[in-house]
C-alpha positions as CSV (number, residue, x, y, z in Angstrom):
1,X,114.2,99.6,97.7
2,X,115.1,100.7,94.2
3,X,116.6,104.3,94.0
4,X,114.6,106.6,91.7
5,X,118.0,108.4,90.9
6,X,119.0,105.4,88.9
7,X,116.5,107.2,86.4
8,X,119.4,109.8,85.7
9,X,121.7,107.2,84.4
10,X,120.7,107.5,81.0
11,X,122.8,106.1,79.0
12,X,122.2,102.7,81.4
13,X,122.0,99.5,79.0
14,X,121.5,96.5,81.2
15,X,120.3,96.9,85.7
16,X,120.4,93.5,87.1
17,X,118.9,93.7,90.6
18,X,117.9,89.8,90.8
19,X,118.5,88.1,94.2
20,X,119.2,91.1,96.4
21,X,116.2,91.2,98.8
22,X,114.9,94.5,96.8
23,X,111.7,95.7,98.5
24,X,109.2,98.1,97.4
25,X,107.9,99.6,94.5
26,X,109.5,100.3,90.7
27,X,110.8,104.0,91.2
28,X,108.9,105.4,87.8
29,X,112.1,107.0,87.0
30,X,113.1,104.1,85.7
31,X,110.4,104.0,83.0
32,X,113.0,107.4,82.1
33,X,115.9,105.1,80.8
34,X,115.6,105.8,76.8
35,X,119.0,103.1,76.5
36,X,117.5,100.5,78.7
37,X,118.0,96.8,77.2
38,X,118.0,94.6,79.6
39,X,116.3,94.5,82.9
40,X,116.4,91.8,85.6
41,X,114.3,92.3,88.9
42,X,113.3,88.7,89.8
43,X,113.6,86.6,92.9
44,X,112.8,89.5,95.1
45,X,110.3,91.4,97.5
46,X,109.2,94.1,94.7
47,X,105.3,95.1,95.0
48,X,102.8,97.1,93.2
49,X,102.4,97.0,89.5
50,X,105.1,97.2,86.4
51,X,105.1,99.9,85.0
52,X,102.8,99.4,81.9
53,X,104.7,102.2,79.7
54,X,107.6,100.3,79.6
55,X,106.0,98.2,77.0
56,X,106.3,102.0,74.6
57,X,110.2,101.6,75.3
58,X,111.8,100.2,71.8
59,X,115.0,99.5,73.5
60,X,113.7,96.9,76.1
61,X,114.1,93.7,75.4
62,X,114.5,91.6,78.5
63,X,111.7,92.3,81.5
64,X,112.6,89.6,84.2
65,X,110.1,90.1,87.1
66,X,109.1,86.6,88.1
67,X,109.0,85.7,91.8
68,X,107.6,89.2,93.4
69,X,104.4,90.7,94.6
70,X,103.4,92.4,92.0
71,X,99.4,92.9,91.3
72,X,98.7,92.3,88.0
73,X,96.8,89.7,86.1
74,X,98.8,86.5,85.7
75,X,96.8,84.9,82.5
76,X,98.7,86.8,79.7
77,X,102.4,85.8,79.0
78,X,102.9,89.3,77.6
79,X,101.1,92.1,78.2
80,X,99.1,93.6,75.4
81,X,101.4,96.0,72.7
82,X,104.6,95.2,74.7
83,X,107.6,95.1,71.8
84,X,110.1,92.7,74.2
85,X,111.8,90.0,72.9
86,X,111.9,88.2,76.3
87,X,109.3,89.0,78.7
88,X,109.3,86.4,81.9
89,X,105.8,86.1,83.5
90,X,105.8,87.0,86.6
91,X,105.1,84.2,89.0
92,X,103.8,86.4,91.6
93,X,102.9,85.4,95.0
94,X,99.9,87.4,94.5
95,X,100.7,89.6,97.5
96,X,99.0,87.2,100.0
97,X,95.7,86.2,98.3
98,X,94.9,82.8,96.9
């Protein structure tokens, strides 16, 4: 799982957690990261839903997520009022349903 006390590191620019058999939820201490840029989470077991208020954070330009379990609804590339300059849709496994 993630640790929710990477939402103290602050001044954290980039977190790339891709390919590392993460498991879990997204801590919502890292929706707390006012200097995040860049954050990769894909090809892992991550569940639950993305945190929609990191589409407020102005600094956040890369979301990776694809290839997880998150529930959300797969028909919009980017979800409404997110500010990202790269936002890769997830392609979730849709936690078991079809």
């Amino acid at each position: 799982s993630i640790p929710a006390e990477l939402g103290q590191l602050t001044a954290l620019k980039k977190l790339n957690l891709s390919n590392n058999h993460v498991s879990g939820s997204i801590p919502q201490e890292l929706v707390l990261l006012p200097n995040l840029e860049n954050l990769y989470l894909s090809h892992n077991q991550l569940s639950g839903s993305i945190p929609a208020e990191w589409g407020q954070l102005s600094t956040l330009k890369i979301l990776s997520v694809e290839e997880n379990y998150f529930l959300m609804y797969l028909g919009d590339d980017t979800p409404k009022g997110w500010q990202m300059e790269n936002y890769n849709k997830p392609l979730c496994k849709k936690s078991g349903r079809k």
